[in-house]
XYZ file of C-alpha atoms in Angstrom:
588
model
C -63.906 67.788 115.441
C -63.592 64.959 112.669
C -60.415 63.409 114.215
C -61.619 63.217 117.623
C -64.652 62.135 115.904
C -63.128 59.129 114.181
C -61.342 58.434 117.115
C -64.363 57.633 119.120
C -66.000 55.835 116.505
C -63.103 53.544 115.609
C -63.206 52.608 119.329
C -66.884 51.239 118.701
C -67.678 47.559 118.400
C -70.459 47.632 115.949
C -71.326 43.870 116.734
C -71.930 45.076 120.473
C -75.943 43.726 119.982
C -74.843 40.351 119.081
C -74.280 39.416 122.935
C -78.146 39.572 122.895
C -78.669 36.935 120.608
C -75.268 34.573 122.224
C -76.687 31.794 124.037
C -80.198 31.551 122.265
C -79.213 32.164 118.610
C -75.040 31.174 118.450
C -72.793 30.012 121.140
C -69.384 31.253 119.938
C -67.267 34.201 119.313
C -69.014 34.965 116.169
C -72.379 34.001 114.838
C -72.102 31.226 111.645
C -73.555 33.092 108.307
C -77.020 31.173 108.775
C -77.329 31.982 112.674
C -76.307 35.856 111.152
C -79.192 36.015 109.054
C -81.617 34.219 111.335
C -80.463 37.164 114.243
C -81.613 39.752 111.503
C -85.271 38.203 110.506
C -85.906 38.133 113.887
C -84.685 41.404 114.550
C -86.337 42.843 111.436
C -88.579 40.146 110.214
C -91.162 42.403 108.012
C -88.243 44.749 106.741
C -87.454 44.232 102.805
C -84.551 41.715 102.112
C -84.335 40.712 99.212
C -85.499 42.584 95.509
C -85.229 42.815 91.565
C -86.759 44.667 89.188
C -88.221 42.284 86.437
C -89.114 44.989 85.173
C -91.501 45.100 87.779
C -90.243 45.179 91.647
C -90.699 41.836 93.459
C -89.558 41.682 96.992
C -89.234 39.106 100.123
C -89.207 40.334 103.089
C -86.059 38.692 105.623
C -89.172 36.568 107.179
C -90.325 35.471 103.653
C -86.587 35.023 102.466
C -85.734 32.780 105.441
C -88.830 30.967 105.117
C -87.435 29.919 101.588
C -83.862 29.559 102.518
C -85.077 27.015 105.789
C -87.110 24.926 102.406
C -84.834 24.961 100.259
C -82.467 23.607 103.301
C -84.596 20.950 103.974
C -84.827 20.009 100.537
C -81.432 19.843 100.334
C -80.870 17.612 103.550
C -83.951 15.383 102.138
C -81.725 14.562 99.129
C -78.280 13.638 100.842
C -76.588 16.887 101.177
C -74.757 16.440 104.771
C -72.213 18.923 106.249
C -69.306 19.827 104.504
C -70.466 18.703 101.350
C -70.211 21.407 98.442
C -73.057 22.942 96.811
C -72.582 25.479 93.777
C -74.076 28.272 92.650
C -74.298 30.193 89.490
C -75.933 32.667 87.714
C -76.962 36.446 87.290
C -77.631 38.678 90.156
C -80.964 37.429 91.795
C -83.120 36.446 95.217
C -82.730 32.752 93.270
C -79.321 33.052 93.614
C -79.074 34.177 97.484
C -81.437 31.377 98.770
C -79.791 28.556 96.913
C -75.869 30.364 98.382
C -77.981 30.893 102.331
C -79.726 27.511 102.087
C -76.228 25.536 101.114
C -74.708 26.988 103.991
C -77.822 26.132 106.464
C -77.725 22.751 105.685
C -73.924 22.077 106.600
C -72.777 22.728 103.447
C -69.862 24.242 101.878
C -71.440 26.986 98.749
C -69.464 27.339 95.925
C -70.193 30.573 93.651
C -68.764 30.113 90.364
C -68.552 32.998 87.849
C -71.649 32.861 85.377
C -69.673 34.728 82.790
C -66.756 31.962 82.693
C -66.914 29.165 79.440
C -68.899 25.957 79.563
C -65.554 24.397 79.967
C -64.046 26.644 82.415
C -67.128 26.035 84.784
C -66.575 22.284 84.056
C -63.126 22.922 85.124
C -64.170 24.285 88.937
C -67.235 21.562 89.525
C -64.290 18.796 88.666
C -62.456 20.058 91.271
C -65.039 21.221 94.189
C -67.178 18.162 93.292
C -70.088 19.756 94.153
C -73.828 17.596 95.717
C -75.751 19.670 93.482
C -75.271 22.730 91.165
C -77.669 25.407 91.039
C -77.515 27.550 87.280
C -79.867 29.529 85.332
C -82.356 28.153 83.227
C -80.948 29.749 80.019
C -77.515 27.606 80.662
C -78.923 24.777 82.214
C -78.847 22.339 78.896
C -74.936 23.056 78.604
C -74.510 21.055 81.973
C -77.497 18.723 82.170
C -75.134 16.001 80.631
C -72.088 16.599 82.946
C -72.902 15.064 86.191
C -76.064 14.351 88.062
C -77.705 17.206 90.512
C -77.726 20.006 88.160
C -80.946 22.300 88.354
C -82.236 25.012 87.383
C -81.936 28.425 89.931
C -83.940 30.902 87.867
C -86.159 30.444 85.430
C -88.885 32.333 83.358
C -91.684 30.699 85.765
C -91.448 29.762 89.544
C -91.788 26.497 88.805
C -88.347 26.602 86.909
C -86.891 27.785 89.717
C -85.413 26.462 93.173
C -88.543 28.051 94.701
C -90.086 24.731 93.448
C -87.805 22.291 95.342
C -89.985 21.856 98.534
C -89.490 18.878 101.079
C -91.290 16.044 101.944
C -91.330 16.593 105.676
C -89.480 20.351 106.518
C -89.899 19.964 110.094
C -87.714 16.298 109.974
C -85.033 17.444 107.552
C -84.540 20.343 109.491
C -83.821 18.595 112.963
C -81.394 16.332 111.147
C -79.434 18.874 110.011
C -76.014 19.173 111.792
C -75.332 23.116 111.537
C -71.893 24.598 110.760
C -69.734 25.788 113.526
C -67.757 29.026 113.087
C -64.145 27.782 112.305
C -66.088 25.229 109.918
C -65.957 26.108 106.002
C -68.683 28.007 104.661
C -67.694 28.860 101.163
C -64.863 27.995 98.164
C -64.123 30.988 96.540
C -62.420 30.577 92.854
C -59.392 33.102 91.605
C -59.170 31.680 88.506
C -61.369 29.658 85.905
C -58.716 28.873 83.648
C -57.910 25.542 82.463
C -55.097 25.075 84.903
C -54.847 24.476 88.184
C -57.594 26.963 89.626
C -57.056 28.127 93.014
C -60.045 27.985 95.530
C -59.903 30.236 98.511
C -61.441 27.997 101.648
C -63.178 30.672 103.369
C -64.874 29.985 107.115
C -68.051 30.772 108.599
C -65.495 33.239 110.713
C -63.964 34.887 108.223
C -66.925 35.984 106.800
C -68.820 37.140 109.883
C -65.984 38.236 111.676
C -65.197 40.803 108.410
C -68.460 41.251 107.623
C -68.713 43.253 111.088
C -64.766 44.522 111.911
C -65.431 46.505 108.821
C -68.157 48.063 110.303
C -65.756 49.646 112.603
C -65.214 52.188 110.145
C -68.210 52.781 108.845
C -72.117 53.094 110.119
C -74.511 51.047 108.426
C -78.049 50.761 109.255
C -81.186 48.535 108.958
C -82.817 51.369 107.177
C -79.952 51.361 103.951
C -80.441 49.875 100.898
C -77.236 47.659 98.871
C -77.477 47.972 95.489
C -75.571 44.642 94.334
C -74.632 45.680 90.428
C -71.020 43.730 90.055
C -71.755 39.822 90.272
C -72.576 38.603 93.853
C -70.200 35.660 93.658
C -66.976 37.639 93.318
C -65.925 37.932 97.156
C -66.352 41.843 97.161
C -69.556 42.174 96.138
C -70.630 38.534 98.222
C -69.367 40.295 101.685
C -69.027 44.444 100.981
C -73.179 44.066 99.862
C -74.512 40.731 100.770
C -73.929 39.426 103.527
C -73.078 43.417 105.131
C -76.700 43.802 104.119
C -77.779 40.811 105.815
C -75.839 41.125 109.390
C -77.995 44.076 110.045
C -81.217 44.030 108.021
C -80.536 45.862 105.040
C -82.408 45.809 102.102
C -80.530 44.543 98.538
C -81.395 45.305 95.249
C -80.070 42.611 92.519
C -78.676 44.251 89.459
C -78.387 42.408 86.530
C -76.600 45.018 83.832
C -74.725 48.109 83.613
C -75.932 49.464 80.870
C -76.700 53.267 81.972
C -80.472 53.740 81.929
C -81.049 50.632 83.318
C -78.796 51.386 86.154
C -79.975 54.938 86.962
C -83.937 53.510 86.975
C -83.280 51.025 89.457
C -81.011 53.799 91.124
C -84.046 55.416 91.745
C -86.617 53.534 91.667
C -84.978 51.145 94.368
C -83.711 54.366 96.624
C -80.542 53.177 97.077
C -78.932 54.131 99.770
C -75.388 52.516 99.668
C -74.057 51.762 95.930
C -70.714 49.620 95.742
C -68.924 49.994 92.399
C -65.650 49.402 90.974
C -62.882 52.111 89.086
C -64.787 51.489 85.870
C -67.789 52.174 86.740
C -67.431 55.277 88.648
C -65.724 56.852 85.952
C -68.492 56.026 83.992
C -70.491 57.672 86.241
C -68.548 60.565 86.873
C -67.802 61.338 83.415
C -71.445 61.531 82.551
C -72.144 63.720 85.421
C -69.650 66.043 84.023
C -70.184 65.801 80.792
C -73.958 67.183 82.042
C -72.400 69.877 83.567
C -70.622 71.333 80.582
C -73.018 71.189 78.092
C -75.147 73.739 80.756
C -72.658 76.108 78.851
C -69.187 78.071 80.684
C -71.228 80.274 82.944
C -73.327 77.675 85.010
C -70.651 74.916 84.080
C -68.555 77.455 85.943
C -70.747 77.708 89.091
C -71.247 74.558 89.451
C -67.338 73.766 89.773
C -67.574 76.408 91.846
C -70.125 74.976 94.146
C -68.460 71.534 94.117
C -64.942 73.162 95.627
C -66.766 75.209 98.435
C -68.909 71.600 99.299
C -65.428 70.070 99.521
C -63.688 72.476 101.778
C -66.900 72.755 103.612
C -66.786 68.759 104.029
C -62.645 68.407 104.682
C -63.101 71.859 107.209
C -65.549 71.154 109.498
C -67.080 67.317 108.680
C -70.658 68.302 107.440
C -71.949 67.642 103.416
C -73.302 70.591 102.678
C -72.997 68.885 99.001
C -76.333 67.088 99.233
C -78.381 70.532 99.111
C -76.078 72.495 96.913
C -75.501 70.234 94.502
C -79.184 68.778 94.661
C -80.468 69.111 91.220
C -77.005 67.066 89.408
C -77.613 64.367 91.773
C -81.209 64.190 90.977
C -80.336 63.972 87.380
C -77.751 61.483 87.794
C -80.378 59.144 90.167
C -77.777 59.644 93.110
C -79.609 62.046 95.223
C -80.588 58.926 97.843
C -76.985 57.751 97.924
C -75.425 57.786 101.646
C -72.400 56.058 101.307
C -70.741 55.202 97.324
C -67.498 52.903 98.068
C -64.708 51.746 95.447
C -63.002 48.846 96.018
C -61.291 46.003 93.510
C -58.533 48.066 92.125
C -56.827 51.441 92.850
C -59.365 54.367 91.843
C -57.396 58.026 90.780
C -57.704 60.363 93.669
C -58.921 62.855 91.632
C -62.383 60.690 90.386
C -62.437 60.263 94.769
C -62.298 63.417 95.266
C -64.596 64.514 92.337
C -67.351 62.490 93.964
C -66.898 64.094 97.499
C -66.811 67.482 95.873
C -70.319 66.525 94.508
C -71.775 65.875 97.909
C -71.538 61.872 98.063
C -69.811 60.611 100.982
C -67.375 58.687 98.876
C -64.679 56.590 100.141
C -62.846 53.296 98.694
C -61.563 50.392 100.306
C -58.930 47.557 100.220
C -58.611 43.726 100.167
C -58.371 40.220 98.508
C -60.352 37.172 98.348
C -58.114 35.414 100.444
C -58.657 38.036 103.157
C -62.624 37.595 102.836
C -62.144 40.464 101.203
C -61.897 43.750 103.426
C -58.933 44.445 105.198
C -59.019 48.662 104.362
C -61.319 51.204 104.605
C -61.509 54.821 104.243
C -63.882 56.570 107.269
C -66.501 58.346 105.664
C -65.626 61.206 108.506
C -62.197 60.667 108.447
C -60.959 60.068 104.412
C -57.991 60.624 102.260
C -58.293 60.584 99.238
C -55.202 59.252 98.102
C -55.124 56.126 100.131
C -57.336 52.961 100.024
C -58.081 52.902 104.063
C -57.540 52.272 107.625
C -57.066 48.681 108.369
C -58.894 47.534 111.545
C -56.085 47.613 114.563
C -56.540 46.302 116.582
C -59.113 43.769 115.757
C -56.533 43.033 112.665
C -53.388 43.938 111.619
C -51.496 45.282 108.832
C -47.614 45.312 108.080
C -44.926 46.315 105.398
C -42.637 43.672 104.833
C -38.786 44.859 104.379
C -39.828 48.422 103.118
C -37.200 50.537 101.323
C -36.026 53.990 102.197
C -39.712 55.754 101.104
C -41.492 52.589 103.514
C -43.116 50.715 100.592
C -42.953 47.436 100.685
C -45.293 44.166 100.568
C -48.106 44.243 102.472
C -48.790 41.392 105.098
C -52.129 40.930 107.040
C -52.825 39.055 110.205
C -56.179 38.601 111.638
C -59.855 37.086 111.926
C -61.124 37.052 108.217
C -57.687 35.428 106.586
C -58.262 32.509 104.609
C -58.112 29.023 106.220
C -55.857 27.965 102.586
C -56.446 26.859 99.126
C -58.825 24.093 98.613
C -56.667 20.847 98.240
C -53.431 23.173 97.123
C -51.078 22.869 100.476
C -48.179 24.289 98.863
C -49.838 27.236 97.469
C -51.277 27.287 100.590
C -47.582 27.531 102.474
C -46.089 29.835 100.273
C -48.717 32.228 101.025
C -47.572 32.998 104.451
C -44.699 34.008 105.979
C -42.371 32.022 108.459
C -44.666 33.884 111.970
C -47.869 33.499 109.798
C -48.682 36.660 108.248
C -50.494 36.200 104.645
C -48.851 37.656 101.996
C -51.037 39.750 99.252
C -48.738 40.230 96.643
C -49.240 44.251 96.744
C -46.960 47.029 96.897
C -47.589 49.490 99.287
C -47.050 51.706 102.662
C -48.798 53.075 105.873
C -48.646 56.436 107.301
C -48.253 56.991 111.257
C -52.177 56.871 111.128
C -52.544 53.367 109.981
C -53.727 54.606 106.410
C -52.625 52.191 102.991
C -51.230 53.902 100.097
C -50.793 51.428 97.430
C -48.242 51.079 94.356
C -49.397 47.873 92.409
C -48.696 44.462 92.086
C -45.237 43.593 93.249
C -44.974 41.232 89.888
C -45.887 44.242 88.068
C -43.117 46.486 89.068
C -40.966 47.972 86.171
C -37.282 48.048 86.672
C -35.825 51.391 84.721
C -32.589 51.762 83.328
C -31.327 53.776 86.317
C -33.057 51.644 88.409
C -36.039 53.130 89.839
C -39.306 51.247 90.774
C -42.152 51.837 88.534
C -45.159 51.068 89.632
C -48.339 50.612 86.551
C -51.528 50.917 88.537
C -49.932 54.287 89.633
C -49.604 55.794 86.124
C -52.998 54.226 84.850
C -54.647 55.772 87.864
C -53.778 59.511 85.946
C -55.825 58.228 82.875
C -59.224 57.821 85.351
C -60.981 60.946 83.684
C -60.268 60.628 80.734
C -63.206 58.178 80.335
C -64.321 59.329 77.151
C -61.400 59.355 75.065
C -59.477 56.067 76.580
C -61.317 53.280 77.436
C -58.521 50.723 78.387
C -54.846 51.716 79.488
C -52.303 49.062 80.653
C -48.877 50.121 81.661
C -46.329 47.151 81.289
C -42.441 47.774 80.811
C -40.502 46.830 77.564
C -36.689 46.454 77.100
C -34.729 48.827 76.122
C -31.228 47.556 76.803
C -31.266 43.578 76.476
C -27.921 43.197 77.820
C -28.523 45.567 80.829
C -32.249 44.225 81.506
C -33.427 47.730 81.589
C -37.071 48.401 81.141
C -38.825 51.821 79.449
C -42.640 52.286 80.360
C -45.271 51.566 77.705
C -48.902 52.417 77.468
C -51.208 49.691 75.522
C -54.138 52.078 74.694
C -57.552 50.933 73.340
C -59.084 54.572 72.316
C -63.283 54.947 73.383
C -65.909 54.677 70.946
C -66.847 57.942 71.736
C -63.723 59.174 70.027
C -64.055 57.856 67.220
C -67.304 59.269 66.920
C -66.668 62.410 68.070
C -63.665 62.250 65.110
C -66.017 60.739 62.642
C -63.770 58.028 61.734
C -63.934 53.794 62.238
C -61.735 51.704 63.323
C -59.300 50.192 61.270
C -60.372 52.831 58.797
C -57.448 54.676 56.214
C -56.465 57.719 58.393
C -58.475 56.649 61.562
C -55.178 55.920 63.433
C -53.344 59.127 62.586
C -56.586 60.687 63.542
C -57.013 59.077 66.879
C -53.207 59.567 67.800
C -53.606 63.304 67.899
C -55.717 63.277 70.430
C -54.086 60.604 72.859
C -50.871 61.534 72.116
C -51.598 65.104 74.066
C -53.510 63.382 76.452
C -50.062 61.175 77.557
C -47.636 64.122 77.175
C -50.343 65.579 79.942
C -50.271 63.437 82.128
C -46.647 62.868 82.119
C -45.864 66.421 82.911
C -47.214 65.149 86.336
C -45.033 62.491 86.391
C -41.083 62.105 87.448
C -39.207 61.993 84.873
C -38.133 57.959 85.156
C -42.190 57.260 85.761
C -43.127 59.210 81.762
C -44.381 57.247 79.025
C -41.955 56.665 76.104
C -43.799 54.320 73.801
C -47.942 54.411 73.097
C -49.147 51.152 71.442
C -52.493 51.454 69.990
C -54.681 48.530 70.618
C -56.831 47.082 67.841
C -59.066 44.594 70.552
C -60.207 45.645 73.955
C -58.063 43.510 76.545
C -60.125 40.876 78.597
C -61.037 42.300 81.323
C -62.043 39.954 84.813
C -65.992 40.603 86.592
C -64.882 43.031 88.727
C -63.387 45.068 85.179
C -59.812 44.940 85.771
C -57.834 44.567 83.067
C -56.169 40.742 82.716
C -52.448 41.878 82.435
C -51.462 38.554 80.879
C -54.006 39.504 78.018
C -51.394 42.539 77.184
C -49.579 41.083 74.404
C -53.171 41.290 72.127
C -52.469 42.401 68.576
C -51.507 46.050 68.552
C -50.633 48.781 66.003
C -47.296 50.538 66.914
């Protein structure tokens, strides 16, 4: 029933209703991200768009959110902006932000989200390259760029009037009709890797890439008008811009802007915003998951027990015959944990254990995760919520894209290569990097480890420059072994896996684990950190925890050195751990 199931609905074209709108609102293949969002106000023009909790809820509606992003357009045009010209945009989750990114693009422009976390000097960095018309920031940063270059204003502020909802035009109507709109293979957004001092790469994204992902994805997976995005991780990373924005937008979803992660926060605007589809990262749903469970134990062995037992028979119930039955049995944890509105949880910007995916489908969510880069807009995988496996990252989207494995070895893994509508047009000004990208017949090249089963399912390894060479030279692959260390959330709150020598002269590698042990342990021990004794203290309990975990392991894949880390390693927006950042100060 769930294959033939799948089958059908991976046949589907879920951008079937845009032939309505071709002719009247778009002309080409695919609509431009502005002509996208003008299809959905006027297919859903009172329906909620766009909303934060301050604390209070304030909402526009897509009529009253286009009506600001056409303004702020105008506004734009009035002073100079003309198409392809770059406008940035930067700051904390907010409608603020999604007018000033919808209104760049609507006036010709090219938007540029920068990172909000990044250093004064590291933002510096990107506007020196993009050379941005204007830069939109929040208020509360605003006086760290005011002397920098001309066209920097405020995008949120304490008061409206601080805000871009104060820029209004002389003449709308006129600035409008000049404007000259984008056309689909034209650039819509610059999307930054890096905001390091060096050379940063910026991925050149088109209108077409975006749109064209935006709705292939849908292919294997049904999203409605009536859902509600809950965009937590920072809306200008490219997973969180296209898996909740702008997937919101091409159908007339509602999003809620989140602005932290701490936990009650979350969980009130989990509920109070009845979110429907919540997009996370690794981190965070083992955050979530081990909270959930560590609920369910203190309930004491006999209901702990029943509840486990509950969550297997929802599972099989789920994998057997493709109904939740989770939703109702397990009712009462998902109230508690503000997840009993959730449709559709996905996991995507690094490898999440099978074990946390499967914990999560046990508890009734339809939980699946998902694959991709920036320079691939991001999505190229996706796991069918009727159709999943948990140990893989997802179907790609044959045959409206196409996935490879380039020279793969005797157990098929190899590096991935993708072909198809949402790939990159190249790095901004970098033709090199650009080149070196893509293979001799044009396929991009992502850098990953990985293979596909006869189904067109990804199973992933890691990062081909992360691969450990062992003495009797087998392939270890990091992300692999951290992936056993998901749940235990409490104890270990960073792992990285890296090789070390152990014979210079043959080049052979051991595996390492750089450990920086919870909080919560040390609590739970009653020790600090860096205190006399806290250190043997801490060892005995992650010391077990590795000699578990490598009983699951093959023999050349098992830990044989734990370094204790002193300092959390940096850790990007998406809260992956910045491998280079490794070699922190450590006790051995």
């Amino acid at each position: 029933m769930a294959k033939s199931k799948a089958a059908r609905m991976h046949s589907d074209k879920p951008w079937e209703f845009l032939d309505e709108w071709r002719g009247r609102f778009f002309t080409g293949e695919w609509p431009t991200v502005p002509e996208m969002f003008r299809i959905s106000a006027a297919r859903f023009p009172d329906r909620n768009c766009l909303t934060v909790f301050e604390p209070d809820r304030i909402t526009l509606s897509y009529r009253e959110a286009l009506e600001r992003t056409e303004t702020l357009a105008a506004w734009l045009v009035e002073h100079g902006v003309q198409k392809g010209d770059r406008v940035a945009v930067s700051g904390r989750n907010s409608p603020e932000w999604a007018v000033a990114y919808l209104a760049a693009m609507t006036a010709g422009a090219v938007a540029v989200p920068v990172d909000f976390a990044l250093r004064v000097e590291e933002i510096q960095n990107l506007l020196s390259v993009s050379e941005p018309k204007f830069f939109f920031i929040d208020e509360d940063r605003l006086d760290s760029f005011a002397s920098f270059r001309e066209g920097v204003l405020p995008l949120t502020g304490r008061q409206p009037e601080h805000s871009v909802y104060r820029l209004l035009p002389e003449d709308k109507t006129r600035a409008l009709e000049k404007i000259i709109p984008p056309e689909e293979e034209d650039l819509a957004a610059i999307l930054f890797t890096s905001g390091t001092m060096g050379n940063p790469k910026g991925v050149m994204l088109t209108h077409r890439n975006l749109v064209s992902d935006c709705y292939i994805a849908q292919s294997n997976m049904n999203i409605f008008h009536t859902d509600v995005f809950y965009a937590l991780l920072p809306i200008h990373h490219a997973y969180t811009m296209l898996a909740v924005f702008i997937e919101a937008l091409s159908v007339g979803a509602e999003i809620v802007f989140g602005k932290s992660m701490a936990v009650t926060k979350m969980m009130h605007e989990l509920r109070e915003g009845r979110i429907t589809m919540l997009l996370g990262v690794p981190l965070l749903f083992n955050k979530l998951l081990a909270g959930i469970l560590k609920g369910i134990r203190a309930k004491g062995p006999l209901v702990s027990g029943f509840v486990r037992f509950l969550m297997h028979l929802s599972y099989a119930i789920k994998k057997l015959f493709g109904v939740n039955p989770g939703k109702r049995l397990l009712k009462s944890v998902l109230d508690k944990a503000s997840l009993s509105s959730l449709r559709i949880a996905i996991s995507g910007g690094g490898a999440l254990a099978p074990s946390v995916f499967r914990a999560f489908n046990e508890l009734g969510i339809d939980f699946v995760q998902g694959y991709g880069l920036t320079e691939t807009s991001p999505i190229i995988t996706l796991n069918p919520t009727f159709d999943f496996r948990v140990e893989s990252v997802g179907r790609d989207f044959y045959p409206n894209m196409e996935i490879r494995i380039l020279d793969p070895d005797e157990k098929g893994v190899g590096e991935i290569v993708v072909k198809g509508p949402m790939v990159m047009k190249g790095y901004y000004k970098m033709p090199e990097e650009t080149r070196a990208m893509f293979t001799g017949d044009g396929w991009l090249k992502t850098g990953d480890l990985g293979r596909m089963d006869k189904d067109r399912y990804v199973y992933l390894c890691g990062r081909a420059k992360n691969m450990i060479v062992t003495g009797g030279g087998k392939n270890v692959y990091p992300e692999e072994i951290e992936n056993e260390f998901q749940l235990f959330y409490d104890d270990i709150e960073q792992i990285t896996v890296c090789g070390y020598i152990t014979d210079p002269a043959a080049k052979s590698e051991g595996v390492e684990a750089k450990i920086y042990p919870a909080d919560d342990l040390f609590k739970r021990l009653n020790v600090g950190r860096g205190m006399p004794g806290s250190e043997e203290a801490v060892r005995g309990v992650i010391e077990p925890i590795v000699e578990k975990v490598n009983r699951t392991l093959q023999p050349y894949q098992r830990i044989s050195k734990i370094t204790l880390l002193e300092e959390p390693l940096e850790m990007t927006t998406t809260k992956k751990v910045k491998r280079f950042a490794a070699n922190s100060e450590a006790v051995q």
